[in-house]
Short mmCIF file of C-alpha atoms in Angstrom, two decimals:
data_model
loop_
_atom_site.label_atom_id
_atom_site.label_comp_id
_atom_site.label_asym_id
_atom_site.label_seq_id
_atom_site.Cartn_x
_atom_site.Cartn_y
_atom_site.Cartn_z
CA MET E 1 12.52 -14.17 -37.78
CA THR E 2 12.38 -12.94 -34.16
CA SER E 3 14.13 -15.13 -31.62
CA GLN E 4 12.28 -16.43 -28.60
CA LEU E 5 13.09 -16.00 -24.92
CA GLN E 6 12.14 -18.34 -22.11
CA ILE E 7 10.61 -16.60 -19.08
CA LYS E 8 8.84 -17.53 -15.87
CA LEU E 9 6.40 -15.03 -14.31
CA VAL E 10 6.37 -14.87 -10.48
CA THR E 11 4.80 -12.54 -7.93
CA LYS E 12 4.59 -11.86 -4.20
CA GLN E 13 1.01 -10.64 -4.54
CA PRO E 14 -1.21 -13.69 -3.89
CA ASP E 15 -4.24 -12.17 -5.62
CA TYR E 16 -2.38 -12.11 -8.95
CA THR E 17 -0.63 -15.47 -9.03
CA VAL E 18 -0.35 -17.41 -12.31
CA PRO E 19 1.08 -20.93 -12.75
CA GLU E 20 4.88 -20.79 -12.61
CA SER E 21 5.43 -22.48 -15.94
CA VAL E 22 8.11 -21.60 -18.49
CA LEU E 23 6.73 -19.42 -21.29
CA GLU E 24 8.24 -18.56 -24.66
CA VAL E 25 7.94 -14.94 -25.81
CA PRO E 26 9.57 -12.94 -28.63
CA GLU E 27 12.79 -11.30 -27.49
CA ASN E 28 11.55 -7.86 -28.56
CA VAL E 29 8.50 -7.82 -26.27
CA THR E 30 8.08 -4.81 -23.97
CA THR E 31 6.04 -4.24 -20.82
CA LYS E 32 3.01 -3.53 -23.02
CA GLU E 33 3.03 -7.07 -24.43
CA LEU E 34 3.92 -8.56 -21.04
CA ASN E 35 0.88 -6.81 -19.55
CA LEU E 36 -1.37 -8.23 -22.27
CA LEU E 37 0.06 -11.71 -21.70
CA LEU E 38 -0.30 -11.53 -17.93
CA ASN E 39 -3.85 -10.20 -18.05
CA SER E 40 -4.87 -12.99 -20.44
CA LEU E 41 -3.33 -15.57 -18.09
CA LEU E 42 -5.16 -14.06 -15.12
CA LYS E 43 -8.55 -13.37 -16.66
CA GLY E 44 -8.71 -14.66 -20.20
CA ASP E 45 -10.14 -12.09 -22.59
CA VAL E 46 -10.40 -8.81 -20.65
CA GLY E 47 -12.03 -5.53 -21.47
CA GLU E 48 -10.43 -2.16 -20.86
CA ASP E 49 -12.27 -1.73 -17.56
CA GLU E 50 -10.86 -5.03 -16.25
CA PHE E 51 -7.28 -4.51 -17.43
CA GLU E 52 -4.69 -4.41 -14.62
CA GLU E 53 -1.36 -2.72 -15.26
CA PHE E 54 1.77 -4.30 -13.84
CA ASP E 55 5.45 -3.46 -13.49
CA PHE E 56 8.10 -6.11 -14.20
CA LEU E 57 11.36 -6.67 -12.35
CA LEU E 58 14.13 -8.56 -14.16
CA LEU E 59 17.72 -8.97 -12.96
CA GLY E 60 17.18 -6.45 -10.17
CA GLU E 61 15.90 -3.63 -12.38
CA LEU E 62 12.47 -2.58 -13.64
CA VAL E 63 11.96 -3.35 -17.33
CA ARG E 64 11.81 -0.16 -19.40
CA THR E 65 13.01 -1.46 -22.81
CA SER E 66 12.52 -4.68 -24.76
CA LEU E 67 13.43 -7.85 -22.86
CA SER E 68 16.47 -8.56 -25.05
CA GLN E 69 17.83 -5.02 -24.61
CA HIS E 70 17.25 -5.21 -20.86
CA ILE E 71 19.00 -8.60 -20.55
CA GLU E 72 21.96 -7.52 -22.68
CA ALA E 73 22.34 -4.28 -20.72
CA LYS E 74 22.60 -6.37 -17.55
CA SER E 75 25.25 -8.59 -19.22
CA SER E 76 23.13 -11.70 -18.87
CA SER E 77 22.51 -14.57 -21.26
CA LEU E 78 19.55 -14.65 -23.62
CA GLU E 79 19.65 -18.45 -23.57
CA GLN E 80 18.67 -19.13 -19.98
CA VAL E 81 15.19 -19.08 -18.41
CA HIS E 82 14.65 -15.64 -16.91
CA GLU E 83 12.46 -15.19 -13.85
CA ILE E 84 10.43 -11.99 -14.07
CA GLU E 85 8.72 -10.69 -10.94
CA TYR E 86 5.57 -8.66 -11.49
CA PHE E 87 3.43 -6.47 -9.24
CA ILE E 88 0.58 -4.01 -9.62
CA LYS E 89 1.88 -0.72 -10.96
CA TYR E 90 1.58 2.23 -8.63
CA PRO E 91 -1.02 4.79 -9.74
CA ALA E 92 0.25 8.29 -10.43
CA PRO E 93 0.15 10.71 -7.47
CA THR E 94 -2.89 12.96 -7.82
CA PRO E 95 -3.05 16.70 -7.05
CA GLU E 96 -4.80 17.21 -3.72
CA ASN E 97 -4.31 20.86 -2.78
CA SER E 98 -2.26 24.00 -3.43
CA LEU E 99 -1.50 26.26 -0.47
CA ILE E 100 -0.43 29.80 -1.26
CA HIS E 101 2.17 31.82 0.64
CA ASP E 102 3.29 35.44 0.30
CA ASP E 103 6.82 34.54 -0.85
CA TRP E 104 9.05 31.61 -1.85
CA VAL E 105 8.53 28.39 0.11
CA SER E 106 11.90 26.94 1.08
CA GLY E 107 11.10 24.37 3.76
CA VAL E 108 8.39 21.79 4.44
CA ASP E 109 7.89 18.96 6.95
CA THR E 110 4.82 16.92 7.92
CA ILE E 111 3.74 15.12 11.08
CA ASN E 112 0.36 13.43 11.59
CA ASP E 113 -2.20 15.83 10.03
CA TRP E 114 0.01 18.93 10.18
CA ILE E 115 2.29 20.55 7.63
CA LEU E 116 5.04 22.94 8.67
CA THR E 117 6.32 25.39 6.05
CA GLY E 118 9.04 28.03 5.95
CA CYS E 119 8.78 31.11 3.77
CA TYR E 120 11.15 33.74 2.39
CA ASP E 121 9.06 36.49 4.05
CA ALA E 122 10.62 35.29 7.36
CA THR E 123 7.45 33.55 8.57
CA VAL E 124 6.72 29.95 9.53
CA HIS E 125 3.28 28.45 8.85
CA ILE E 126 1.25 25.53 10.17
CA TRP E 127 -1.35 23.97 7.87
CA GLY E 128 -3.65 20.99 8.05
CA THR E 129 -3.26 18.32 5.40
CA ASP E 130 -6.87 19.25 4.57
CA GLY E 131 -5.61 22.68 3.45
CA GLU E 132 -6.66 24.67 6.51
CA HIS E 133 -4.20 27.42 7.48
CA LYS E 134 -3.75 27.25 11.26
CA LEU E 135 -1.08 29.80 12.07
CA THR E 136 1.43 32.33 10.76
CA ILE E 137 4.45 32.57 13.05
CA PRO E 138 6.79 35.60 12.98
CA GLY E 139 10.05 35.75 14.87
CA HIS E 140 12.86 35.44 12.35
CA THR E 141 14.27 38.55 10.71
CA ALA E 142 15.29 37.03 7.37
CA PRO E 143 14.13 34.26 4.99
CA ILE E 144 13.42 30.81 6.46
CA LYS E 145 15.68 28.15 4.96
CA SER E 146 14.40 24.93 6.57
CA VAL E 147 11.87 23.57 9.07
CA ALA E 148 11.46 20.31 11.01
CA TRP E 149 8.98 18.83 13.45
CA LEU E 150 10.78 17.50 16.53
CA LYS E 151 8.13 15.65 18.56
CA CYS E 152 4.52 15.57 19.74
CA GLU E 153 3.50 14.96 23.34
CA ASN E 154 -0.05 15.48 24.66
CA ASN E 155 -1.03 17.71 21.73
CA GLU E 156 2.09 19.86 22.26
CA TYR E 157 4.17 19.92 19.07
CA THR E 158 7.81 20.99 19.16
CA PHE E 159 9.45 22.16 15.94
CA ILE E 160 12.49 24.00 14.60
CA SER E 161 12.95 26.69 11.98
CA THR E 162 16.28 27.91 10.59
CA SER E 163 16.95 31.15 8.83
CA HIS E 164 19.22 33.38 6.85
CA ASP E 165 19.33 35.47 10.06
CA GLU E 166 21.97 32.99 11.38
CA THR E 167 19.66 31.45 14.00
CA ALA E 168 17.53 28.38 14.54
CA ILE E 169 14.43 28.77 16.71
CA LEU E 170 12.88 26.02 18.80
CA TRP E 171 9.11 26.43 19.07
CA GLN E 172 6.20 24.77 20.84
CA TRP E 173 2.68 24.72 19.41
CA ASN E 174 -0.46 23.65 21.25
CA GLU E 175 -2.86 22.03 18.81
CA HIS E 176 -5.98 22.70 20.91
CA SER E 177 -5.39 26.35 21.78
CA ASN E 178 -3.53 27.06 18.50
CA ALA E 179 -0.98 29.01 20.52
CA VAL E 180 2.75 29.04 19.83
CA ASP E 181 5.65 29.76 22.14
CA CYS E 182 9.31 30.40 21.44
CA ILE E 183 11.28 28.02 23.63
CA HIS E 184 14.82 28.90 22.54
CA VAL E 185 16.77 30.84 19.98
CA CYS E 186 19.79 28.78 18.93
CA LYS E 187 22.77 31.02 18.29
CA GLY E 188 26.26 30.05 17.18
CA HIS E 189 26.31 30.03 13.40
CA ALA E 190 27.99 32.93 11.63
CA ARG E 191 26.02 32.77 8.38
CA SER E 192 22.70 31.50 7.03
CA VAL E 193 21.48 28.29 8.70
CA ASP E 194 20.42 26.33 5.62
CA CYS E 195 19.36 22.89 6.88
CA VAL E 196 18.19 21.03 9.98
CA ASP E 197 17.47 17.42 10.92
CA VAL E 198 16.13 15.83 14.08
CA SER E 199 17.55 12.70 15.71
CA ALA E 200 14.92 9.97 15.79
CA SER E 201 16.38 8.32 18.89
CA THR E 202 17.66 11.20 21.01
CA ASN E 203 16.40 14.64 21.98
CA ARG E 204 18.89 16.37 19.70
CA PHE E 205 18.93 18.10 16.35
CA ALA E 206 21.67 19.16 13.95
CA THR E 207 22.05 22.23 11.77
CA GLY E 208 24.24 22.96 8.77
CA SER E 209 25.19 26.45 7.70
CA TYR E 210 26.74 28.51 4.97
CA ASP E 211 29.50 29.16 7.54
CA GLN E 212 30.66 25.57 6.73
CA MET E 213 29.93 24.36 10.27
CA LEU E 214 27.82 21.46 11.52
CA LYS E 215 26.32 22.07 14.95
CA VAL E 216 24.54 19.66 17.29
CA TRP E 217 21.97 20.99 19.76
CA SER E 218 19.91 19.70 22.66
CA ALA E 219 16.17 20.05 22.27
CA ASP E 220 15.62 20.01 26.03
CA ASN E 221 13.71 22.94 27.48
CA GLU E 222 16.09 24.13 30.19
CA THR E 223 14.00 27.17 31.13
CA GLU E 224 10.37 27.28 32.23
CA ASN E 225 7.96 29.45 30.31
CA ALA E 226 6.66 32.15 32.65
CA GLY E 227 3.57 33.05 30.65
CA GLY E 228 0.30 31.27 30.15
CA ASP E 229 -1.60 30.73 26.92
CA ASP E 230 -2.45 34.40 26.56
CA ASP E 231 1.25 35.29 26.71
CA LYS E 232 1.96 32.69 24.04
CA LYS E 233 -0.59 34.22 21.71
CA ARG E 234 0.94 37.65 22.26
CA PHE E 235 4.40 36.34 21.40
CA LYS E 236 6.70 39.17 20.30
CA SER E 237 10.12 38.93 18.71
CA ASP E 238 11.78 40.94 21.51
CA ASN E 239 11.13 38.00 23.86
CA LEU E 240 13.73 36.05 21.87
CA LYS E 241 16.59 37.85 23.58
CA THR E 242 16.01 36.03 26.87
CA LYS E 243 15.99 32.44 25.61
CA VAL E 244 19.33 31.86 23.88
CA LYS E 245 20.64 28.30 23.44
CA THR E 246 24.21 27.41 22.49
CA PRO E 247 25.29 24.23 20.66
CA LEU E 248 26.45 21.04 22.33
CA MET E 249 29.07 20.53 19.65
CA THR E 250 30.52 22.16 16.54
CA LEU E 251 32.09 20.01 13.81
CA SER E 252 34.23 21.65 11.13
CA GLY E 253 35.85 20.33 7.97
CA HIS E 254 33.71 21.41 5.04
CA THR E 255 35.28 24.10 2.86
CA ASP E 256 32.00 25.55 1.58
CA GLY E 257 28.41 25.90 2.77
CA ILE E 258 26.56 22.85 4.13
CA SER E 259 23.40 22.29 2.09
CA GLY E 260 22.02 19.10 3.70
CA VAL E 261 22.16 17.31 7.04
CA GLN E 262 20.72 13.92 8.09
CA TRP E 263 21.05 11.77 11.21
CA THR E 264 22.00 8.28 10.03
CA ASP E 265 22.31 6.68 13.48
CA THR E 266 22.13 7.60 17.16
CA ASN E 267 25.61 9.13 17.08
CA GLU E 268 26.17 9.56 13.35
CA ILE E 269 25.33 12.46 11.04
CA ALA E 270 25.74 12.82 7.28
CA THR E 271 26.20 16.22 5.64
CA CYS E 272 26.47 17.33 2.04
CA SER E 273 28.05 20.56 0.90
CA LEU E 274 28.71 22.95 -1.93
CA ASP E 275 32.34 21.76 -1.60
CA CYS E 276 31.35 18.60 -3.56
CA THR E 277 31.74 16.24 -0.60
CA LEU E 278 29.34 14.16 1.45
CA ARG E 279 30.72 13.57 4.95
CA ILE E 280 29.87 11.13 7.72
CA TRP E 281 30.47 12.43 11.27
CA ASP E 282 30.85 10.60 14.57
CA VAL E 283 28.98 12.71 17.12
CA GLU E 284 30.15 10.63 20.09
CA LEU E 285 33.83 11.11 19.23
CA GLY E 286 33.30 14.56 17.75
CA GLY E 287 35.07 14.01 14.46
CA LEU E 288 34.89 12.95 10.82
CA LYS E 289 34.45 9.22 10.09
CA HIS E 290 34.87 9.36 6.31
CA GLN E 291 33.78 11.26 3.24
CA LEU E 292 32.29 10.48 -0.15
CA ASN E 293 33.56 12.61 -3.01
CA GLY E 294 31.36 14.08 -5.72
CA SER E 295 32.26 16.14 -8.77
CA LYS E 296 29.69 18.95 -8.42
CA ALA E 297 28.15 20.97 -5.61
CA PHE E 298 25.61 19.07 -3.51
CA LEU E 299 22.35 20.96 -3.01
CA GLY E 300 20.39 18.48 -0.91
CA MET E 301 20.20 14.93 0.43
CA SER E 302 17.94 12.39 2.09
CA TYR E 303 18.72 9.29 4.17
CA SER E 304 16.46 6.23 4.36
CA PRO E 305 16.46 4.38 7.70
CA ILE E 306 14.86 1.44 5.83
CA SER E 307 17.49 0.89 3.12
CA ARG E 308 20.22 2.83 5.01
CA LEU E 309 21.12 4.55 1.75
CA ILE E 310 21.48 8.23 0.85
CA VAL E 311 20.26 10.06 -2.25
CA SER E 312 21.84 13.39 -3.14
CA GLY E 313 21.01 16.14 -5.62
CA SER E 314 23.60 18.24 -7.41
CA SER E 315 24.13 21.25 -9.62
CA ASP E 316 24.85 18.91 -12.57
CA ARG E 317 21.12 17.91 -12.68
CA HIS E 318 21.78 14.36 -11.46
CA VAL E 319 20.57 12.39 -8.45
CA ARG E 320 23.04 9.90 -6.98
CA LEU E 321 22.55 6.93 -4.67
CA TRP E 322 25.22 6.33 -2.01
CA ASP E 323 25.88 3.74 0.65
CA PRO E 324 27.30 5.71 3.62
CA ARG E 325 28.73 2.49 5.08
CA THR E 326 31.06 1.94 2.14
CA LYS E 327 34.78 2.17 2.67
CA ASP E 328 35.28 3.31 -0.92
CA GLY E 329 35.03 7.09 -0.75
CA THR E 330 33.96 7.54 -4.37
CA LEU E 331 31.46 4.71 -4.85
CA VAL E 332 28.14 5.75 -6.38
CA LYS E 333 25.61 2.90 -6.52
CA SER E 334 23.33 4.52 -9.13
CA VAL E 335 22.85 7.77 -11.04
CA PHE E 336 19.35 9.04 -11.84
CA SER E 337 19.30 11.39 -14.82
CA SER E 338 16.06 13.02 -15.86
CA HIS E 339 15.93 16.54 -14.42
CA ASN E 340 16.95 19.42 -16.70
CA LEU E 341 18.22 21.82 -14.02
CA TRP E 342 19.74 21.72 -10.53
CA VAL E 343 18.27 19.13 -8.14
CA THR E 344 17.55 21.02 -4.93
CA SER E 345 15.79 18.60 -2.59
CA LEU E 346 15.04 14.92 -2.00
CA ALA E 347 12.91 12.78 0.29
CA TRP E 348 12.68 9.01 0.74
CA SER E 349 9.38 7.21 1.12
CA PRO E 350 8.70 6.59 4.83
CA VAL E 351 7.55 3.01 4.10
CA ASP E 352 9.24 1.80 0.88
CA GLU E 353 12.95 1.06 0.65
CA TYR E 354 13.06 1.70 -3.11
CA GLN E 355 11.10 4.91 -3.63
CA PHE E 356 12.03 8.56 -3.24
CA VAL E 357 11.12 11.94 -4.72
CA SER E 358 13.33 14.72 -6.05
CA GLY E 359 12.60 18.40 -6.61
CA SER E 360 14.39 20.61 -9.11
CA MET E 361 14.72 24.09 -10.49
CA ASP E 362 13.12 22.68 -13.67
CA PHE E 363 9.72 23.13 -11.90
CA LEU E 364 9.26 19.33 -11.56
CA VAL E 365 9.02 16.81 -8.76
CA LYS E 366 9.93 13.27 -9.84
CA LEU E 367 9.00 10.00 -8.16
CA TRP E 368 11.73 7.38 -8.50
CA ASP E 369 12.26 3.71 -7.84
CA THR E 370 15.92 2.84 -7.22
CA ARG E 371 15.41 -0.19 -9.50
CA SER E 372 14.65 2.12 -12.43
CA PRO E 373 17.57 4.59 -12.56
CA LYS E 374 17.08 5.60 -16.20
CA THR E 375 13.40 6.52 -15.99
CA PRO E 376 11.36 7.98 -13.10
CA LEU E 377 8.09 6.31 -12.21
CA PHE E 378 6.27 9.63 -12.58
CA ASP E 379 6.87 13.29 -13.36
CA ILE E 380 4.76 15.29 -10.90
CA SER E 381 3.94 18.66 -12.43
CA GLY E 382 2.06 21.62 -11.01
CA HIS E 383 4.68 24.12 -9.91
CA GLU E 384 5.16 27.18 -12.08
CA ASP E 385 8.65 27.99 -10.82
CA LYS E 386 11.66 26.41 -9.15
CA VAL E 387 11.06 23.66 -6.55
CA PHE E 388 13.04 24.26 -3.35
CA ALA E 389 11.69 21.65 -0.93
CA VAL E 390 10.07 18.21 -1.02
CA ASP E 391 8.67 16.14 1.82
CA TRP E 392 7.39 12.58 2.12
CA SER E 393 7.17 12.22 5.90
CA VAL E 394 3.58 10.92 5.79
CA LYS E 395 3.09 8.03 3.36
CA GLU E 396 -0.19 9.38 1.93
CA PHE E 397 1.20 12.74 0.81
CA ILE E 398 4.06 13.92 -1.36
CA ILE E 399 4.47 17.64 -0.66
CA SER E 400 6.60 20.26 -2.38
CA GLY E 401 7.24 23.99 -2.11
CA GLY E 402 8.88 26.47 -4.40
CA ALA E 403 9.46 29.87 -5.93
CA ASP E 404 5.86 30.06 -7.16
CA ASN E 405 4.91 30.73 -3.50
CA HIS E 406 2.92 27.49 -3.32
CA ILE E 407 2.90 24.26 -1.40
CA LYS E 408 1.60 21.43 -3.59
CA LEU E 409 0.03 18.36 -2.00
CA TYR E 410 -0.16 15.17 -4.03
CA LYS E 411 -2.09 12.15 -2.81
CA PHE E 412 -0.14 8.91 -3.08
CA GLN E 413 -2.14 5.70 -3.25
CA GLU E 414 -0.42 2.68 -1.73
CA GLN E 415 -0.60 -0.72 -3.32
CA SER E 416 -3.15 -3.07 -1.83
CA GLN E 417 -0.48 -5.63 -1.02
CA SER E 418 2.01 -4.36 1.53
CA ASN E 419 4.71 -6.75 0.36
CA ALA E 420 4.37 -5.79 -3.26
CA MET E 421 7.69 -4.05 -3.52
CA GLU E 422 9.76 -6.31 -1.31
CA SER E 423 12.76 -7.98 -2.86
#
């Protein structure tokens, strides 16, 4: 005979509240049975068209097995009354658009209605989130490795592209005239500039390179542009020679290429590297604060200003969750194991402290909740080759680019209750 468990169902979504009474359920029930129970409590007998699907949070983790297995895995007692929080399950991201390039897409970033992409044919592109191609921007002489929007003021957008040609270029694009101008060429790296990140609170950006160096740059425009809009439209690569910018600071310490860089505070930067370390740098003092040690090469990372946590992707196929504030240099908070090949890129949700996406050479993008480390919320398919870049800068769109020469846009539908995922 199956043993019974005592549970209490609670929610932070007022529209779906049930009486907080203690219920007895078989210990082998799963989310399927919990959903049936909850729907019957909410609506009585419901048809398929009225059925609401919920997720269930127990002991800090989303339920993905039977209740007894879940409770035992968390080393808790089966005898006590367990409070289970429920909330409407997120719908799967839906394919919105596919934007084709002439070569591999290795970088993507979004601001407002505009998508910035970097391509292996040495061009940068600006697209609308509606799929319209606004501009192809030449200037680099080798594959683009990363791109980032810097700011928008009066319809003037500033952005950065980095390249295998050992430079980063600072650009300005006028939305109304659709004209682009090269502001500065940033020179100082000795090998491919593989990653870039913009400081949210200062007019600076940071680049990481295969030369093992981290460099910090000012985004200020120290020189006036002599030409008008017509000159901008006739931009030629030979103009680059006159607008060279040098770094404010160079930080060394990595023993292999830097594959990811993220500002974590006004004067703090995190980097990850092929040397299997994740390092936290003090920009004000110009030195290393501490490092977190991995066992395999890091290929990418993302920092959440909401949770203040970092997720990293590695060549061992795993995603790891780190707290950069920890004093224990080897502490991993969680490991997310579902990809079959190298994890190349990651991006946190801009509005949810628990959710992030990962992209991999297994052609898949996965949407995760940090409270469900064993199983992703969704596998997002569509790419026909390796995924090199993912972006979730705008809450409505998850965007990815890869070796199939495509940018894939997926629409992400928020829950109706903004506090649904709060803890």
